[in-house]
CSV table of C-alpha atoms in Angstrom, one decimal:
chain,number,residue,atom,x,y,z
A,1,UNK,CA,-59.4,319.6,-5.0
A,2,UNK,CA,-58.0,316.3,-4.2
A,3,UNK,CA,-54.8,315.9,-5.3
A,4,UNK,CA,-51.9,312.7,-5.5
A,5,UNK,CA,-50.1,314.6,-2.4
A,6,UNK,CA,-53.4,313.9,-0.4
A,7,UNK,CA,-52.7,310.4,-1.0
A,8,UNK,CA,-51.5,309.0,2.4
A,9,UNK,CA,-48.6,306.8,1.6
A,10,UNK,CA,-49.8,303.9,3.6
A,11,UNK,CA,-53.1,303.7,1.1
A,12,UNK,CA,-50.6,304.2,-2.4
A,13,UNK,CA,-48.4,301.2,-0.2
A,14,UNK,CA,-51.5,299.2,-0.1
A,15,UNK,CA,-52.5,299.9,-3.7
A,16,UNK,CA,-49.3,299.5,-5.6
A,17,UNK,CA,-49.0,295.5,-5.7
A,18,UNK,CA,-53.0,295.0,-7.1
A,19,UNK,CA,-51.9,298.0,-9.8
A,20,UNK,CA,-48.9,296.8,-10.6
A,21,UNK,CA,-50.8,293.0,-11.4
A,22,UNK,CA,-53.6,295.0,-12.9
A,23,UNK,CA,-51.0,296.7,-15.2
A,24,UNK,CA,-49.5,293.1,-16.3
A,25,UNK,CA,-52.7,291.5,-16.7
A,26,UNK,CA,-53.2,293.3,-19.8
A,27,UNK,CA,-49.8,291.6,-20.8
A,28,UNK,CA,-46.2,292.0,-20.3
A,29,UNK,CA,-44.8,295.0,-20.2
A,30,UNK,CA,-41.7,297.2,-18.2
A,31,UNK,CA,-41.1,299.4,-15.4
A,32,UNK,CA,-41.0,303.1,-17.4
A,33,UNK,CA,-44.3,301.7,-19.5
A,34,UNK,CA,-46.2,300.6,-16.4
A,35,UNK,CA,-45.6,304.7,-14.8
A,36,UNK,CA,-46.7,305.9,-18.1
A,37,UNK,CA,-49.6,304.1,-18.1
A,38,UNK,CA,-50.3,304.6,-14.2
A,39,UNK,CA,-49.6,308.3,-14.7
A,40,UNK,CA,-52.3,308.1,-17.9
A,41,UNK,CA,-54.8,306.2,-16.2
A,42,UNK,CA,-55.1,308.2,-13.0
A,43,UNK,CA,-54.6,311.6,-14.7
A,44,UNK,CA,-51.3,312.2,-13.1
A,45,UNK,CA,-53.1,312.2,-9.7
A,46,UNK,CA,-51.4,308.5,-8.7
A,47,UNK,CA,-47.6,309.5,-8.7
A,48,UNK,CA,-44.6,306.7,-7.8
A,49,UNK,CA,-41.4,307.6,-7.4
A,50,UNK,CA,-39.9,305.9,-10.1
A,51,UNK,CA,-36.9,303.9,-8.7
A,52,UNK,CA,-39.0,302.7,-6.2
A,53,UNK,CA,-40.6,300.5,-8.3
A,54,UNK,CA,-37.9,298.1,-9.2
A,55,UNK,CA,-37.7,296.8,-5.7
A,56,UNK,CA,-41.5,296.3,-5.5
A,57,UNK,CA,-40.9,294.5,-8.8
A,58,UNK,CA,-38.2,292.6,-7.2
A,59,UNK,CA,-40.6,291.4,-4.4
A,60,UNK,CA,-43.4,290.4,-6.3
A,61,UNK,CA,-41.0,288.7,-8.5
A,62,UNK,CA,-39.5,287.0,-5.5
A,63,UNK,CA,-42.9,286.1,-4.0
A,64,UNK,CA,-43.5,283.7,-7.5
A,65,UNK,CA,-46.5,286.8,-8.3
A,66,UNK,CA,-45.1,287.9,-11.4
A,67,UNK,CA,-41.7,286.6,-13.9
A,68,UNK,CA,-39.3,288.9,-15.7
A,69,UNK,CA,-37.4,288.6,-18.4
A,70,UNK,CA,-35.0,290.9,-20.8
A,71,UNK,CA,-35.3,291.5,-24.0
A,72,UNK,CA,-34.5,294.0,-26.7
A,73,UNK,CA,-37.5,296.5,-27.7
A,74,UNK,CA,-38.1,297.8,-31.0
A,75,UNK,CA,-36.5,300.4,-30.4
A,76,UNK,CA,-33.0,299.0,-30.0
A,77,UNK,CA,-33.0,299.3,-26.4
A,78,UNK,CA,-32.9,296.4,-24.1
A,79,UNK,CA,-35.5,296.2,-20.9
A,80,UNK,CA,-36.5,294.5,-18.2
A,81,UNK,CA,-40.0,292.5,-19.4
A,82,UNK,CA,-42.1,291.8,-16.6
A,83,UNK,CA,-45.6,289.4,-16.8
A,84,UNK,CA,-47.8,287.7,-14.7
A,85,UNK,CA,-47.7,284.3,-13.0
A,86,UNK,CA,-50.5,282.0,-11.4
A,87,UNK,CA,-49.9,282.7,-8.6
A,88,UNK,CA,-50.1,286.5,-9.9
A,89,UNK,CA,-53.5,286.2,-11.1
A,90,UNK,CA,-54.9,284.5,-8.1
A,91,UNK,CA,-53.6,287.5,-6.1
A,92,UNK,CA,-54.7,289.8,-8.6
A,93,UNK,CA,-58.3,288.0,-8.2
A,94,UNK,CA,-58.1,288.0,-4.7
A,95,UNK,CA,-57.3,292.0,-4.4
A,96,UNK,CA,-59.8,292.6,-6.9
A,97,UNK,CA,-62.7,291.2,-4.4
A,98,UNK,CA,-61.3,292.4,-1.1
A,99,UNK,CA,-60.8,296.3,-2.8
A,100,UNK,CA,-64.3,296.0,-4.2
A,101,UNK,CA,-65.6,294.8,-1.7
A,102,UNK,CA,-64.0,298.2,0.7
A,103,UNK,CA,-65.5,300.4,-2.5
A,104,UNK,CA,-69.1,298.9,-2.1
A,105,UNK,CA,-69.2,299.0,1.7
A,106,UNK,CA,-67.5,303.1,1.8
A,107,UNK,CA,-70.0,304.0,-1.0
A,108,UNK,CA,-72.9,302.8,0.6
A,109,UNK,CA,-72.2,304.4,3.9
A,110,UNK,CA,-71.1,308.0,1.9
A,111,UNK,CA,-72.3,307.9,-1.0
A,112,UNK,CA,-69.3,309.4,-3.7
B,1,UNK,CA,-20.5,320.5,-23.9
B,2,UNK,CA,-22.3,318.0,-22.2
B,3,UNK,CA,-21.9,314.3,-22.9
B,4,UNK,CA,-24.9,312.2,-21.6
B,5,UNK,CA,-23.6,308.8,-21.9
B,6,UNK,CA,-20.3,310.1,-19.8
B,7,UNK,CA,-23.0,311.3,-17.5
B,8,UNK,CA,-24.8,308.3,-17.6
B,9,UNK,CA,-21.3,306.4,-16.6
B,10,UNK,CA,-21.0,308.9,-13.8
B,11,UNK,CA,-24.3,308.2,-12.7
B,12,UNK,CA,-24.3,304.3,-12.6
B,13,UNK,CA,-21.0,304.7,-10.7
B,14,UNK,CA,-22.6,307.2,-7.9
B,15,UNK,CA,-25.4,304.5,-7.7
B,16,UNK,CA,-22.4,301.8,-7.6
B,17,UNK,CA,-20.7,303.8,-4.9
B,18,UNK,CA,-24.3,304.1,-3.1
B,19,UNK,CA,-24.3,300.5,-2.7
B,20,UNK,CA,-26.6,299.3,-5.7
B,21,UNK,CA,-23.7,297.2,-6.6
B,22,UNK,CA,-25.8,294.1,-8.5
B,23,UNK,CA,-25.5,294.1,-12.0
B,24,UNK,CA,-29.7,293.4,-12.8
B,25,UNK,CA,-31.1,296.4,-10.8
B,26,UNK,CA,-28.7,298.9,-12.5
B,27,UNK,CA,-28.9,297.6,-16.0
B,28,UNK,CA,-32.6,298.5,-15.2
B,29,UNK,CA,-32.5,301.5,-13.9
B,30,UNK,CA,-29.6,302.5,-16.5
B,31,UNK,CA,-32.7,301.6,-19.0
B,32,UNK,CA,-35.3,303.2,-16.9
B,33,UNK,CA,-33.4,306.7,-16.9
B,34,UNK,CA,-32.5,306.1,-20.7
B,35,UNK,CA,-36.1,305.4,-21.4
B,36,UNK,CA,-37.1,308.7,-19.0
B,37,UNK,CA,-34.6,311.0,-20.9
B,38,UNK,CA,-36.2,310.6,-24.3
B,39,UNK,CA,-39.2,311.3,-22.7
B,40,UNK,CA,-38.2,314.5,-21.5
B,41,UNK,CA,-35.8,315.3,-24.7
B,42,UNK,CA,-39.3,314.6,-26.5
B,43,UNK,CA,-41.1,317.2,-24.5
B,44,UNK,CA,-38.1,319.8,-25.3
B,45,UNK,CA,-36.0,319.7,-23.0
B,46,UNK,CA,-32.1,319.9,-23.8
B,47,UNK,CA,-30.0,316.5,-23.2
B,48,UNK,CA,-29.0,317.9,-20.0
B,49,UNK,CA,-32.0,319.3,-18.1
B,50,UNK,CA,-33.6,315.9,-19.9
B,51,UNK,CA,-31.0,313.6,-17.8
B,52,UNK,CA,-31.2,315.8,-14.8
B,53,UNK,CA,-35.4,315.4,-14.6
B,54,UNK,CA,-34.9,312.1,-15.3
B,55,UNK,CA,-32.5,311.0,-12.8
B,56,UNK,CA,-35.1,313.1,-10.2
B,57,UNK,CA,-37.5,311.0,-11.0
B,58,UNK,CA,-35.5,308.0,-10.5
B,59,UNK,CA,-35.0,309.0,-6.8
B,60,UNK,CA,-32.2,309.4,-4.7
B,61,UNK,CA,-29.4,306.6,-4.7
B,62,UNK,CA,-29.7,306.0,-0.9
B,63,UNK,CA,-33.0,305.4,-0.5
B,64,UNK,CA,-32.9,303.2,-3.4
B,65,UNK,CA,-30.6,300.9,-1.9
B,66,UNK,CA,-32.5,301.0,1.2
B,67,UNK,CA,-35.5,299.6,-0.4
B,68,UNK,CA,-33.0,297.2,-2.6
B,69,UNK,CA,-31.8,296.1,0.4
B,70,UNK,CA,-35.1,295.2,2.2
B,71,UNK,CA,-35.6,293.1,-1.2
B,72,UNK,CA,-32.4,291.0,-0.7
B,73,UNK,CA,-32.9,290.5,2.5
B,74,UNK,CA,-36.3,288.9,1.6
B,75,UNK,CA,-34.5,286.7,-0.8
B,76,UNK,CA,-32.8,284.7,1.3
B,77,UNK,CA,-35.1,281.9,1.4
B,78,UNK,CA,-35.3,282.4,5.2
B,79,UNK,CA,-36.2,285.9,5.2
B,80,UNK,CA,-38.6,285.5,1.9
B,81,UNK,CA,-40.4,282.3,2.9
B,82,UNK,CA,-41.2,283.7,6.5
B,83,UNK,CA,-41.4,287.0,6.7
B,84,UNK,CA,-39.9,287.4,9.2
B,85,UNK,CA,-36.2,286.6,10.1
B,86,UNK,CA,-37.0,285.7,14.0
B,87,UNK,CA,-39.6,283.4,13.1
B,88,UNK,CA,-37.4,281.5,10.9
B,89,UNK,CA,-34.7,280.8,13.6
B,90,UNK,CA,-37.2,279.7,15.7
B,91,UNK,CA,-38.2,277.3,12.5
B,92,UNK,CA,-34.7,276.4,12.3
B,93,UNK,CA,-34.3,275.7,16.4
B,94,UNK,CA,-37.3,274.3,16.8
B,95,UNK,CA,-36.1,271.8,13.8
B,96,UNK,CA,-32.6,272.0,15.4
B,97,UNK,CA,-33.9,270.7,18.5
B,98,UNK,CA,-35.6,268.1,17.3
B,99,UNK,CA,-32.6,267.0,14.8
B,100,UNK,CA,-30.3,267.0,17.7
B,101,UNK,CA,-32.5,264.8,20.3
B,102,UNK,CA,-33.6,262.3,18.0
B,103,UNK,CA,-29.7,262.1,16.8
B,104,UNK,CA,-28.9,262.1,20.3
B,105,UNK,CA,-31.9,259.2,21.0
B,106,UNK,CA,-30.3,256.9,18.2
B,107,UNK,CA,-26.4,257.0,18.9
B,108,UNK,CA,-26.9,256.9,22.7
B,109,UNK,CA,-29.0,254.2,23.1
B,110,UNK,CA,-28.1,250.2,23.0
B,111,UNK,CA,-31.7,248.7,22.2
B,112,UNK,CA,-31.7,250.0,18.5
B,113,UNK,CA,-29.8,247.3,16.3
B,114,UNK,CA,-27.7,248.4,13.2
B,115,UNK,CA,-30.8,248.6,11.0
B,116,UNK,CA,-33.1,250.0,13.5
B,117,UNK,CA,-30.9,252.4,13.8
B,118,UNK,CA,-31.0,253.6,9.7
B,119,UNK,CA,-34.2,253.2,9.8
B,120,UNK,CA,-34.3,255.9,12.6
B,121,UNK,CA,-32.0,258.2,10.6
B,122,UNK,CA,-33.6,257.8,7.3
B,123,UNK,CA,-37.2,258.7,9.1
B,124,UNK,CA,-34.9,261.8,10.4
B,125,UNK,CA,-34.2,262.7,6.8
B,126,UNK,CA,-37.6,262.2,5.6
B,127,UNK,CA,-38.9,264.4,8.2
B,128,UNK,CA,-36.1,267.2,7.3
B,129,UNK,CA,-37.4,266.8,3.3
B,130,UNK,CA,-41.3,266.7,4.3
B,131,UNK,CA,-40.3,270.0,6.0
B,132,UNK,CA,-38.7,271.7,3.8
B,133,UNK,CA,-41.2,270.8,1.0
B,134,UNK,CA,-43.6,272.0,3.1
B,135,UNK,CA,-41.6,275.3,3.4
B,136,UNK,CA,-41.3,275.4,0.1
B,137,UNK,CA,-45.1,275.0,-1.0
B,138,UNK,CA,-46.6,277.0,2.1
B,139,UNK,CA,-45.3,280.3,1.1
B,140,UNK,CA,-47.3,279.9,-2.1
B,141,UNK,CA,-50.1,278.6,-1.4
B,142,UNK,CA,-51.0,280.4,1.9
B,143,UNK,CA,-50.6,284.1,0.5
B,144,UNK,CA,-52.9,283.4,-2.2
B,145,UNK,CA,-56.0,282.8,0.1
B,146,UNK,CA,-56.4,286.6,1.0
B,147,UNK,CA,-58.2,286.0,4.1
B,148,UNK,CA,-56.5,286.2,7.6
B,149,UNK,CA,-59.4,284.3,9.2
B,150,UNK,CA,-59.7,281.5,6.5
B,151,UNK,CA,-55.7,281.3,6.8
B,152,UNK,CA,-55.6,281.1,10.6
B,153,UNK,CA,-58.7,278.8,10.3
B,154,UNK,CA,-56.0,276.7,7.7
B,155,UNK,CA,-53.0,276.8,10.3
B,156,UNK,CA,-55.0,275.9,13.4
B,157,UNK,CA,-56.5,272.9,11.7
B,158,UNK,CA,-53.3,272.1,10.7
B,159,UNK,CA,-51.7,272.0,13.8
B,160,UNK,CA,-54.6,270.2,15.4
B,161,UNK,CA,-54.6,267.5,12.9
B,162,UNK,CA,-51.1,266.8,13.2
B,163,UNK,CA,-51.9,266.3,16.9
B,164,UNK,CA,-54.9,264.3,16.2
B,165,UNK,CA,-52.8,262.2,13.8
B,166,UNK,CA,-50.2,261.3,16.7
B,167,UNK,CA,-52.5,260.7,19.2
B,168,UNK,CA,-54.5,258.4,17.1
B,169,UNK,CA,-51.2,256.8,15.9
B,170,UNK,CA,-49.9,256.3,19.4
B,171,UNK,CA,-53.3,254.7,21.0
B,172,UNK,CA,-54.5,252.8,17.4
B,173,UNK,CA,-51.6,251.8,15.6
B,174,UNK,CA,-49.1,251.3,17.5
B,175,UNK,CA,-51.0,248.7,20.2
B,176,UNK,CA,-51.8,246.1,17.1
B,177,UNK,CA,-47.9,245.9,16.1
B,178,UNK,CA,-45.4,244.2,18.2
B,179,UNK,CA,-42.3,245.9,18.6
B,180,UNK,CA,-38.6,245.7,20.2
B,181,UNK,CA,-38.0,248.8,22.4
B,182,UNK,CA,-36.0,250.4,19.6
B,183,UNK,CA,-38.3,249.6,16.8
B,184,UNK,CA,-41.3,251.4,18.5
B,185,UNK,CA,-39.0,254.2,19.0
B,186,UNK,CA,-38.5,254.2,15.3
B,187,UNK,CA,-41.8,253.8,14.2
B,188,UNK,CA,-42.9,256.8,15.9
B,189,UNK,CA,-40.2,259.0,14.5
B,190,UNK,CA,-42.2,257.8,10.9
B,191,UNK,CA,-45.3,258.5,12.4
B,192,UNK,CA,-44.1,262.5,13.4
B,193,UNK,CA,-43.2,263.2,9.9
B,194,UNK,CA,-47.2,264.7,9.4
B,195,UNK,CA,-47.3,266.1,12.7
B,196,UNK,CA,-43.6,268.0,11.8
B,197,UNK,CA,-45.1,269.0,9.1
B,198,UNK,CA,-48.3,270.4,10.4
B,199,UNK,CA,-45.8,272.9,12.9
B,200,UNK,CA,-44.7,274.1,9.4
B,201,UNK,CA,-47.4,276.7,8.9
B,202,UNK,CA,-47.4,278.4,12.5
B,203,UNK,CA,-43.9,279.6,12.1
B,204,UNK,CA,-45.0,280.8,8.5
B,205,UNK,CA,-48.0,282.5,9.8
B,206,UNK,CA,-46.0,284.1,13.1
B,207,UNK,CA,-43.7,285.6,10.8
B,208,UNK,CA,-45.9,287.0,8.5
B,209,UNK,CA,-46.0,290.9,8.7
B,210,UNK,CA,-47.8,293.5,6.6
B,211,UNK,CA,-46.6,294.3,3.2
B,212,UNK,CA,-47.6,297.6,3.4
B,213,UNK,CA,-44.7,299.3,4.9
B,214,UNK,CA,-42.4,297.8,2.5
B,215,UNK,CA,-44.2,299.1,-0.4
B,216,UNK,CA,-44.5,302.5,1.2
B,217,UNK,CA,-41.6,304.3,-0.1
B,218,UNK,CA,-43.0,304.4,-3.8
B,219,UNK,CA,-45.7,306.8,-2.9
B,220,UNK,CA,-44.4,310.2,-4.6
């Protein structure tokens, strides 16, 4: 059975800056959310370790892809609020064709 | 009797001691692990095995600053804008150079007059601003485009236009103009401001390095 530990690291690398603006396209959200969600979506087979994410954040942040902000939750608690940029979604767009493009040339050579 | 918010003060000091000393990525991971613990407390966990999951999942405070650090390092604008931190010395020396031999050019020399002269320095500084605009914009734009080809295509035409533009400048332009031996001089430190400019991208482009292995450590 494949499994998230069969996942070399090099591919979740690759993968975690289109997820993470896939994520915010839906609209703004923060660190802990965007794990849930990841964890939800992939059916616990795409793990990150948590931490990790802030200074992937950071970067995107720093490269204009995404814009952050802090405010206080319903809850009470205040987070970290992260959201797309322009330049986000053009990066987002761009991903989107180059990993579709991988998906339609591996599936046609084996098909899944 | 364990107290999680003493715990919680323990643990923002170990990541302190660790080296994750700025006040934004702790505040967030102080909200992460808060965030993580009612998670677990919610699952039925006590308050203690709830923190300790928790700050597992967080990951270890070494490696966090490692990756922390990687980020600030990127932030300088050197670093962030480049990639690369040897590409952008040889943007600044290459930039150096040329700051210090046109400098050189305009203080050493007796044909410039007084205004000549300004007018020499001011082309200087317009060619410093053109540059760093351009290293200000590049970064943004050339990312975005997704394709190594289409972006090396993008540099090389750059670089050969702002060749093209001097050449053309030097056997078009300058031959209808009359000029005294320091104006020339000064009109073709204007006239290097595009080609300056078109260098810009080639040092972005050399520095450039995957992204890959940065991201790497978030794979569980």
């Amino acid at each position: 059975m494949y499994n998230a530990t069969m996942i070399r690291k090099e591919l979740v690398a690759a993968s975690v800056e289109p997820l993470i603006l896939a994520l915010l396209a839906g609209g703004e959200s923060y660190g802990y959310a965007m794990i849930q969600e990841l964890k939800a979506r992939s059916k616990e087979e795409l793990l990150w370790t948590d931490g990790m994410l802030y200074p992937v954040l950071h970067r995107m942040e720093g490269k204009g892809l995404i814009k952050s902000r802090w405010r206080e939750s319903d809850s009470g608690r205040k987070r970290k609020y992260y959201s797309v940029k322009e330049g986000g979604k053009r990066a987002l767009k761009a991903h989107r064709e180059e990993w579709a493009m991988i998906h339609r040339v591996f599936t046609g050579l084996i098909p899944i | 009797m364990f107290d999680l918010e003493r715990t919680i003060e323990t643990w923002r000091q170990q990541m302190t001691d660790a080296g994750i000393n700025a006040p934004v990525p702790l505040d967030e991971l102080e909200s992460h692990l808060r965030d993580a613990v009612d998670e677990q407390m919610r699952l039925g966990l006590s308050e203690e095995r709830a923190f300790e999951a928790a700050s597992r999942q967080i990951g270890h405070a070494g490696e966090l600053r490692s990756e922390f650090e990687k980020v600030s390092t990127s932030d300088l604008p050197w670093g962030q804008k480049f990639g690369d931190r040897y590409a952008a010395w040889g943007f600044a020396c290459f930039h150096g150079f040329y700051v210090i031999v046109v400098t050189c050019l305009l203080l050493r020399f007796a044909f410039f007059s007084g205004h000549e002269r300004a007018m020499g320095f001011a082309a200087l500084a317009a060619t410093l601003l053109a540059v760093f605009a351009a290293w200000q914009l590049i970064p943004r734009v050339l990312p975005m485009i997704g394709n190594k080809r289409i972006e090396s295509a993008i540099v090389s035409a750059c670089v050969v236009s702002g060749g093209v533009w001097f050449v053309f400048f030097v056997r078009f332009v300058l031959p209808r103009f009359e000029f005294t031996p320091g104006g020339l001089r000064v009109a073709i430190l204007w006239a290097m401001i595009p080609t300056m400019v078109t260098v810009t991208p080639t040092f972005f482009f050399w520095g450039r390095k995957s992204e890959h292995p940065e991201n790497s450590a978030i794979a569980s």
